[in-house]
Short mmCIF file of C-alpha atoms in Angstrom, two decimals:
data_model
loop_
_atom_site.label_atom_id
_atom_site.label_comp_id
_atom_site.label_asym_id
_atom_site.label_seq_id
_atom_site.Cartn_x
_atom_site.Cartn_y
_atom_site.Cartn_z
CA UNK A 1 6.91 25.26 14.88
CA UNK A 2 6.34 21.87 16.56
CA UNK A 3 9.89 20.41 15.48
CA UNK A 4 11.63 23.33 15.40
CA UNK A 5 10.69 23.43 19.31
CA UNK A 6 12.09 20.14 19.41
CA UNK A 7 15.23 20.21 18.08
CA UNK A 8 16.12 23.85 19.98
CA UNK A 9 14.93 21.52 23.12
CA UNK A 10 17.33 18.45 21.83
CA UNK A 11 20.54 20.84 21.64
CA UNK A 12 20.27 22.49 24.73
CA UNK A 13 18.50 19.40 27.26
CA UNK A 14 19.35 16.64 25.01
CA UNK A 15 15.82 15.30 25.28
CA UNK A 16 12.53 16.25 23.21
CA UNK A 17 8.96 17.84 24.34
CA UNK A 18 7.03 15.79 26.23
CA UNK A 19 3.70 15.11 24.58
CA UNK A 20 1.78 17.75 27.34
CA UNK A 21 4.28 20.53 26.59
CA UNK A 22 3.69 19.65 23.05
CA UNK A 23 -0.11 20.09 23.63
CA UNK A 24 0.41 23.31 24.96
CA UNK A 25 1.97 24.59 22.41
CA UNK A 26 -0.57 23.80 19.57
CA UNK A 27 -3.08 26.11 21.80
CA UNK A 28 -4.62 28.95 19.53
CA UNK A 29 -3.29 27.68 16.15
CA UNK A 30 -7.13 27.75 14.94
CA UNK A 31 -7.34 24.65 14.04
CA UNK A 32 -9.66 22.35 16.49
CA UNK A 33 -8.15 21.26 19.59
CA UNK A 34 -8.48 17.29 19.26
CA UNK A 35 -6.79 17.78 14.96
CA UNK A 36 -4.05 20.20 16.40
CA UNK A 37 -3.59 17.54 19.55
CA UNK A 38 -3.38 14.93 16.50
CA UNK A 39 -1.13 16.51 14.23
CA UNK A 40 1.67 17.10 17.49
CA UNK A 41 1.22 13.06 18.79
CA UNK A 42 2.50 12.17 14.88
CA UNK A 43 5.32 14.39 15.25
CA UNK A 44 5.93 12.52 18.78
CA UNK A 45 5.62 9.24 17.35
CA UNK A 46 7.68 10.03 14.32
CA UNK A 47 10.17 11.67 16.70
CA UNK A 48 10.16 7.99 18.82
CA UNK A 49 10.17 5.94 15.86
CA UNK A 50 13.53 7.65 15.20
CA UNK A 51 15.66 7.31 18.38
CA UNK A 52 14.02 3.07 18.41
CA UNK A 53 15.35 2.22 14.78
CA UNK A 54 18.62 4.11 15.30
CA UNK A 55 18.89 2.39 19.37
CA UNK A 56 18.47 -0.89 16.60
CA UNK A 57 21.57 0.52 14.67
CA UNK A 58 19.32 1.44 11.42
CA UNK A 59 19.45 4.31 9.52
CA UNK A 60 16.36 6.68 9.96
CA UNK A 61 16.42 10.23 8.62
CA UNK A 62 14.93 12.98 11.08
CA UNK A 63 11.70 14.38 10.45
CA UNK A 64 11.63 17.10 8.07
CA UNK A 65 9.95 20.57 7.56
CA UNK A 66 7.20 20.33 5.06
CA UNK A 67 5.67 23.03 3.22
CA UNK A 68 1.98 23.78 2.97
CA UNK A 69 2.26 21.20 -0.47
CA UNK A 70 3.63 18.45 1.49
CA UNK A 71 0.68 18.68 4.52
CA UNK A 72 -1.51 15.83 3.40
CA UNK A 73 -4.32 15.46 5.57
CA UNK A 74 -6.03 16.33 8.77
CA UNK A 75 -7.77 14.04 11.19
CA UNK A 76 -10.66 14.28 13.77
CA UNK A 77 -10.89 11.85 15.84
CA UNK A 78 -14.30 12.11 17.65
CA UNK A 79 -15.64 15.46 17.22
CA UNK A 80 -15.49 18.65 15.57
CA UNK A 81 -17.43 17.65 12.31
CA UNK A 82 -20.71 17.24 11.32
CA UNK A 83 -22.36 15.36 8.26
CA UNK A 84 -25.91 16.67 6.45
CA UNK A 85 -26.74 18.44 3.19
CA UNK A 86 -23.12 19.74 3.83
CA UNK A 87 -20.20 18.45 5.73
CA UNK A 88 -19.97 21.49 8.17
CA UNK A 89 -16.30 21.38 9.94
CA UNK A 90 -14.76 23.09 12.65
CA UNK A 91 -12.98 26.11 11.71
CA UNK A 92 -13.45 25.93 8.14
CA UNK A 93 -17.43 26.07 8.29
CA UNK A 94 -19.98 24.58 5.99
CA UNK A 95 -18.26 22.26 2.99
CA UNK A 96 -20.67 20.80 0.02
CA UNK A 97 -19.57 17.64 -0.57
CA UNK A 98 -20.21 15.06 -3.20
CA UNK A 99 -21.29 11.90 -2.06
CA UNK A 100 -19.78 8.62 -3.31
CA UNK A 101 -22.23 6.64 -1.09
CA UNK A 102 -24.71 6.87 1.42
CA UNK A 103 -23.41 6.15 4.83
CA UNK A 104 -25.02 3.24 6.83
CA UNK A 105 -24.26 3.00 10.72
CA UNK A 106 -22.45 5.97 12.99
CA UNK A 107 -19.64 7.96 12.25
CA UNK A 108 -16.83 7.85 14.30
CA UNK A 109 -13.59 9.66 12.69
CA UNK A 110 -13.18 12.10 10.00
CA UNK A 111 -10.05 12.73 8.16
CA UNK A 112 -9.99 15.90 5.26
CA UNK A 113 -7.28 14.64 2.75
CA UNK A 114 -6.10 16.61 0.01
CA UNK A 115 -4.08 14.58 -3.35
CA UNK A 116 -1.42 16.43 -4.95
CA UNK A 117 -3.36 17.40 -7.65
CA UNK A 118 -5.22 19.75 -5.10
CA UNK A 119 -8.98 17.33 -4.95
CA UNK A 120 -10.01 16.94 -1.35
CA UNK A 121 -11.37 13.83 0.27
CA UNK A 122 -13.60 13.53 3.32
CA UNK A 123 -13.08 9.71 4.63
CA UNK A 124 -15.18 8.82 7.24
CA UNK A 125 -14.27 5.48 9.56
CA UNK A 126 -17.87 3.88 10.45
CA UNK A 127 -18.97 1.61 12.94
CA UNK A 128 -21.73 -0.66 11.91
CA UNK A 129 -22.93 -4.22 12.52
CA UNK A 130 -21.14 -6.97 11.66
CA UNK A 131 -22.66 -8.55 8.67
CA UNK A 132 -22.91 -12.34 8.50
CA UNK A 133 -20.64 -13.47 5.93
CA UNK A 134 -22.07 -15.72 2.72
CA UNK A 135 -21.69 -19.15 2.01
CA UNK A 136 -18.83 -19.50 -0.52
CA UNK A 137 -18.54 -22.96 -2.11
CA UNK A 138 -15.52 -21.84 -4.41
CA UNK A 139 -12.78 -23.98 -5.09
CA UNK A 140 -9.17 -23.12 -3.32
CA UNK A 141 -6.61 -21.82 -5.27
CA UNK A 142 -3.02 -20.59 -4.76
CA UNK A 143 -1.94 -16.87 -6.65
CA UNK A 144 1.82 -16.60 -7.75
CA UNK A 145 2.53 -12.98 -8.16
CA UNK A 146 5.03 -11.74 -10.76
CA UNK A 147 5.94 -9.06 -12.79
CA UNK A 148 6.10 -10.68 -16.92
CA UNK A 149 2.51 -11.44 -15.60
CA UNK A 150 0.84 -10.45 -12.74
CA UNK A 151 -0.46 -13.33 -11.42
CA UNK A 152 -0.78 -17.01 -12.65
CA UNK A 153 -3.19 -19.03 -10.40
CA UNK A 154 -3.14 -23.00 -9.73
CA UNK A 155 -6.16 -23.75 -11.71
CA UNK A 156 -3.48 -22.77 -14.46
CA UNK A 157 -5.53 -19.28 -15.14
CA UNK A 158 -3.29 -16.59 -16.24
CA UNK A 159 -3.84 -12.48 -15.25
CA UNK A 160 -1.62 -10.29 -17.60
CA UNK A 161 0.30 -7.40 -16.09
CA UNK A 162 -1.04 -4.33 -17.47
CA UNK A 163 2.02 -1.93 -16.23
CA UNK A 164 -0.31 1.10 -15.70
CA UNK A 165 2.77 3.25 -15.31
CA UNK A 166 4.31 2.18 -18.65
CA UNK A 167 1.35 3.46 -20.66
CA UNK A 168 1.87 7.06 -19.68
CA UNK A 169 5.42 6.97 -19.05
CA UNK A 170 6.18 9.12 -22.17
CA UNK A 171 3.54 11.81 -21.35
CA UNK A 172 4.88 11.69 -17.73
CA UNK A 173 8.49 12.58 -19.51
CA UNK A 174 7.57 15.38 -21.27
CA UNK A 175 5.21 17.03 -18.74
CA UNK A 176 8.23 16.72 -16.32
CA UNK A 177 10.64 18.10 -18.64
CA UNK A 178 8.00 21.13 -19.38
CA UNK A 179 8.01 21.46 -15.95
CA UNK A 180 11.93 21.64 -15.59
CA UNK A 181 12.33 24.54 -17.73
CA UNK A 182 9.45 26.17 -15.85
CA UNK A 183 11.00 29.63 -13.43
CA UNK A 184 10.52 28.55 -9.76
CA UNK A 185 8.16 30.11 -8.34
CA UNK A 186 5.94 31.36 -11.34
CA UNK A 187 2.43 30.56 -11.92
CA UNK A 188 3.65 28.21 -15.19
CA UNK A 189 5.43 26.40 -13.14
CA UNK A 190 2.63 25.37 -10.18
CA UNK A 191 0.55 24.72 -13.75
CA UNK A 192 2.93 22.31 -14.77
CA UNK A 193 3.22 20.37 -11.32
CA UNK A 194 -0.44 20.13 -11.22
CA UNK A 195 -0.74 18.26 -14.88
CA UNK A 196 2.14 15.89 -13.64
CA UNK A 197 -0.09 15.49 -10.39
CA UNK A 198 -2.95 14.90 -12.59
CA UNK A 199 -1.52 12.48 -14.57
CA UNK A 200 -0.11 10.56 -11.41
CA UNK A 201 -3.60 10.37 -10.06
CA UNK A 202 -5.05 9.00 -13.03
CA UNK A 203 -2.24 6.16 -12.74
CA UNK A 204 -3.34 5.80 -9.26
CA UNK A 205 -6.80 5.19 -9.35
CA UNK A 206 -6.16 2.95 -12.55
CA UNK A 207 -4.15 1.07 -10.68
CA UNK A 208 -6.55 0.66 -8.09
CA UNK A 209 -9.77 0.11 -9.88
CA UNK A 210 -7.36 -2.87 -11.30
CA UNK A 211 -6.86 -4.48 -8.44
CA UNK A 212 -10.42 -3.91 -6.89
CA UNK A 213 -11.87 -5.50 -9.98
CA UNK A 214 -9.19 -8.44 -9.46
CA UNK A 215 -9.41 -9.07 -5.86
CA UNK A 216 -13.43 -8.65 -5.79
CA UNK A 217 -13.64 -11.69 -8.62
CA UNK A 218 -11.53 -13.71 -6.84
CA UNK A 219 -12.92 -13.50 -3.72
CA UNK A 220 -16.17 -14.11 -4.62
CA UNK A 221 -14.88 -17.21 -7.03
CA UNK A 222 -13.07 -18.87 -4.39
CA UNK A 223 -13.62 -20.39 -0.63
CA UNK A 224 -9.65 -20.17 -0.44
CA UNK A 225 -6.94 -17.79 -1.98
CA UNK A 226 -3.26 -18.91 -0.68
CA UNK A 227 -0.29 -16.48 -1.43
CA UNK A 228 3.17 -15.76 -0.74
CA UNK A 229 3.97 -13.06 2.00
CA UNK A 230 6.27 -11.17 0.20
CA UNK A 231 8.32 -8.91 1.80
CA UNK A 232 7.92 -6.58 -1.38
CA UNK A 233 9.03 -3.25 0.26
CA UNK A 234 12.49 -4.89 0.77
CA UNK A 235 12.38 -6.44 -2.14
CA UNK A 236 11.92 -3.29 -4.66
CA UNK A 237 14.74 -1.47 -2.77
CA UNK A 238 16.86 -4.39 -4.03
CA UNK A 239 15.72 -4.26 -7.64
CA UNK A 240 13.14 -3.89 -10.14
CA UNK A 241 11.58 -1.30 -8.12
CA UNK A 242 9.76 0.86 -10.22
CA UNK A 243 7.77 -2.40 -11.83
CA UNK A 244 7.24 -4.03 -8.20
CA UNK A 245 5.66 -0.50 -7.15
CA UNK A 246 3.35 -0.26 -10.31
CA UNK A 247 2.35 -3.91 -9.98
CA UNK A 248 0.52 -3.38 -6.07
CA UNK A 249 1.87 -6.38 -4.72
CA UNK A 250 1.00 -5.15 -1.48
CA UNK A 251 -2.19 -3.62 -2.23
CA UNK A 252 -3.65 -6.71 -4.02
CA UNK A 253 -2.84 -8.59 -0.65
CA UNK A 254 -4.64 -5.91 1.40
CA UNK A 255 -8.17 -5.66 -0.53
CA UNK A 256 -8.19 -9.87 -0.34
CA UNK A 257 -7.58 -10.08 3.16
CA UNK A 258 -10.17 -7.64 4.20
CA UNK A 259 -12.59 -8.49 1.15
CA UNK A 260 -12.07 -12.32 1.92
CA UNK A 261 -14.65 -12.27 5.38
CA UNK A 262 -17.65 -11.20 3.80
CA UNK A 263 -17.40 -12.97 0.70
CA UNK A 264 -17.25 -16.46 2.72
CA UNK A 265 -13.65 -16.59 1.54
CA UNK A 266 -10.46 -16.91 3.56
CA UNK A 267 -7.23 -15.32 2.31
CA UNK A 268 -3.86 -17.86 3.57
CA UNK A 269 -0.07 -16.23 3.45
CA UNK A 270 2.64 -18.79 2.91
CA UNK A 271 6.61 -18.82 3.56
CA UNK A 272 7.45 -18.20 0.13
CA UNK A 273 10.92 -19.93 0.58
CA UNK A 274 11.08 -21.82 -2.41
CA UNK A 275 7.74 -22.02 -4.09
CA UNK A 276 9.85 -21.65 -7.21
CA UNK A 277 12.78 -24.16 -7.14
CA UNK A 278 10.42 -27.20 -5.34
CA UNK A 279 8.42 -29.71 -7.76
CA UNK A 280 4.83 -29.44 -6.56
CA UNK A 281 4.70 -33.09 -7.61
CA UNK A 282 7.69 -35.00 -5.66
CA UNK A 283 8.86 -32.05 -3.43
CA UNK A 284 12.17 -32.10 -4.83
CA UNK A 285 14.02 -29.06 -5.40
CA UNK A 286 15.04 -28.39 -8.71
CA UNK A 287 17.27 -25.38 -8.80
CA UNK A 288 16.26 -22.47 -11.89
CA UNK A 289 17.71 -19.93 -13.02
CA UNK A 290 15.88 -16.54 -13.77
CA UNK A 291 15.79 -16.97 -17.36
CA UNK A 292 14.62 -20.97 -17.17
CA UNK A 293 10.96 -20.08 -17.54
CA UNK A 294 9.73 -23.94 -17.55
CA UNK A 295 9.96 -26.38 -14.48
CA UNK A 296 11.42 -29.67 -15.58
CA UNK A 297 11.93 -31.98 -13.24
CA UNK A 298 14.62 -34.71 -13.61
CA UNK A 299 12.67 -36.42 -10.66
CA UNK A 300 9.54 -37.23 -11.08
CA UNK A 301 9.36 -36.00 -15.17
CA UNK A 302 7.14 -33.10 -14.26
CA UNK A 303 7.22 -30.54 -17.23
CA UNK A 304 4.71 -27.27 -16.59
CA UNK A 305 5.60 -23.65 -16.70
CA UNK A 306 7.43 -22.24 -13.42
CA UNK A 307 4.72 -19.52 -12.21
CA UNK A 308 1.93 -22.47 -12.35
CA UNK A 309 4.41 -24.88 -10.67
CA UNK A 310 5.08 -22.54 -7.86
CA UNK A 311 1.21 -21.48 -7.41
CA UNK A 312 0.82 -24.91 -7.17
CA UNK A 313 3.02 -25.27 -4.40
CA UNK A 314 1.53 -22.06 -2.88
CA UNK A 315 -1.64 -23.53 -2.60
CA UNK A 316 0.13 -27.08 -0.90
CA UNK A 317 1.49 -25.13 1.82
CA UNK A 318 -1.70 -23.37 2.75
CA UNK A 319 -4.29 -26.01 2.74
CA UNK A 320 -1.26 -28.23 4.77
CA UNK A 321 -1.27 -31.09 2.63
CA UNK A 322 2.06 -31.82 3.10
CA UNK A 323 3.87 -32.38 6.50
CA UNK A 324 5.10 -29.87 8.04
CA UNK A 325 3.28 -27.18 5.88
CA UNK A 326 4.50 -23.41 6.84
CA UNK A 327 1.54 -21.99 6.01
CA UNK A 328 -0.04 -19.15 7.84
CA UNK A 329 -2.95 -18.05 9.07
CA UNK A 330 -4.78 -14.99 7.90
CA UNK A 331 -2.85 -12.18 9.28
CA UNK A 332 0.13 -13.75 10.75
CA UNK A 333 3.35 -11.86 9.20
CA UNK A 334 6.15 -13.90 7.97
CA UNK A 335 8.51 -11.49 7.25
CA UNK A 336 11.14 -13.83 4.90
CA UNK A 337 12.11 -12.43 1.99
CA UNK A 338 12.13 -15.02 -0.65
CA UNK A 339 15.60 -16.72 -0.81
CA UNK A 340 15.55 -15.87 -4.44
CA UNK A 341 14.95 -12.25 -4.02
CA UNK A 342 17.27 -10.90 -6.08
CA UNK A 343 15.80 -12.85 -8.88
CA UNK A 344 12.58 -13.40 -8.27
CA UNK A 345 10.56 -15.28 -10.58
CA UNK A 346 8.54 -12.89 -13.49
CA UNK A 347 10.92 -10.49 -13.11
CA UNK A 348 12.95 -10.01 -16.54
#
């Protein structure tokens, strides 16, 4: 209704809804007021986000009509919900819930998400008191991600890739081509869609108990955990980007940064310009290509496999022990891409 609106408005004035209008409008839908206020102020910023990045000369689809199957979540932002026995919400009435953990401090938002294999999540956003973060005498250590293995640290540990998406690959196949020959529209075929759904949830939360497990050992191991700010998103449209999605790159950076504070632990993003080709003994570049999997340098003699040699520098640059060190403080973005991108180091 809301875009629809909006592009009628855009042909004839050449200019959306303004966000009151847009208000308006939502009136009476039966949802409550502050999720149906919510739900138009996305479809303003997407709207915005639009007309910036094509003012920038990028290319940015316009916002599309979605089904009820696309229609993700819904959020309240200070009212409208209520948490006991039951989660009783506004229009939808009394919800049992199961509990993953007893909530300490007050509840501030609520959002109802629903995965596409049809579970529904209640996430609530809590304010509580800042908790005074423990002494952590770790050692520092720099992580060089990869995809042959996904991570090798400095202390020369090594952290296979376990390519969650590669074990179920050939059940994902054949659910997908059961699901192909499937009438659109019939009952067999929402039956099929929900097993693939199914299947790419259990990837999911493999995935992510992976990388919880990971980043919760290292944070509590070490005082100091440098990495490269990869610009992975760019990176996987350029290639390899089915294994650069299914590693969590991205993710794994996340749950450090905001698991690093109350472990006593500080997470440190570098420029990752080069971590690969430079000796992390005399500094001098030593150019590699992808398949040259051992750093030998005609330099100084240094002979150690490339991941550990670049982790190595990884950690240099963060702890500035060499002029001029680029590294970064926790949450600064360096956007760089590495100058190797297109063959970055792990890859084959």
């Amino acid at each position: 209704m809301l875009l629809a609106a909006n592009q009628n408005c855009y042909n004839e004035t050449k200019k959306f809804l303004t966000r009151n209008e847009m208000q308006k409008m939502v009136k009476g839908t039966g949802l409550f007021s502050q999720v149906a206020q919510t739900l138009s102020h996305r479809l303003q910023n997407a709207l915005w986000r639009m007309v910036k990045l094509r003012k920038q000369g990028k290319e940015c689809g316009y916002p599309r009509f979605k089904n009820i199957d696309r229609m993700k979540s819904l959020n309240y932002p200070q009212a409208g919900f209520k948490l006991d026995k039951k989660l009783k919400v506004i229009p939808f009435g009394e919800i049992s819930i199961k509990k993953h953990r007893e909530i300490e401090g007050q509840i501030k938002t609520l959002t109802l998400k629903r995965e596409s294999s049809g579970r529904w999540f209640a996430t609530f956003c809590i304010e509580t008191e800042p908790k005074i973060p423990r002494i952590n005498n770790g050692e520092q250590v720099g992580v060089d991600l990869g995809l042959t293995k996904f991570a090798v640290l400095s202390n020369k540990e090594v952290m296979k890739n376990p390519r969650h998406l590669k074990q179920y690959e050939n059940r994902l196949v054949v659910l997908q081509q059961r699901l192909s020959k499937k009438k659109k529209g019939s009952q067999n075929r929402k039956r099929a869609k929900h097993r693939i759904a199914l299947l790419y949830e259990k990837v999911s939360n493999t995935r992510a108990d992976f990388l919880h497990k990971t980043s919760t050992r290292l944070v509590n191991n070490y005082s100091l955990i440098a990495l490269e700010k990869l610009a992975s998103q760019e990176m996987s449209k350029q290639k390899f980007g089915k294994q650069i999605n299914d590693a969590g790159w991205n993710m794994f950076a996340n749950m450090l940064s905001y698991k690093a504070e109350e472990a006593g632990c500080k997470a440190v993003f570098v420029d990752p310009k080069n971590t690969t080709q430079e000796c992390s003994n005399c500094r001098e570049i030593v150019k590699k290509e992808l398949s040259d999997r051992i750093h030998d340098c005609p330099f100084c003699g240094l002979v150690m496999d490339r991941d550990l040699n670049a982790a190595k520098n990884i950690l240099i640059r963060a702890t500035a022990g060499l002029a001029g060190s680029q590294a970064s403080g926790d949450g600064d973005s360096l956007p760089s891409l590495k100058e190797e991108a297109h063959t970055i180091h792990g890859w084959e």
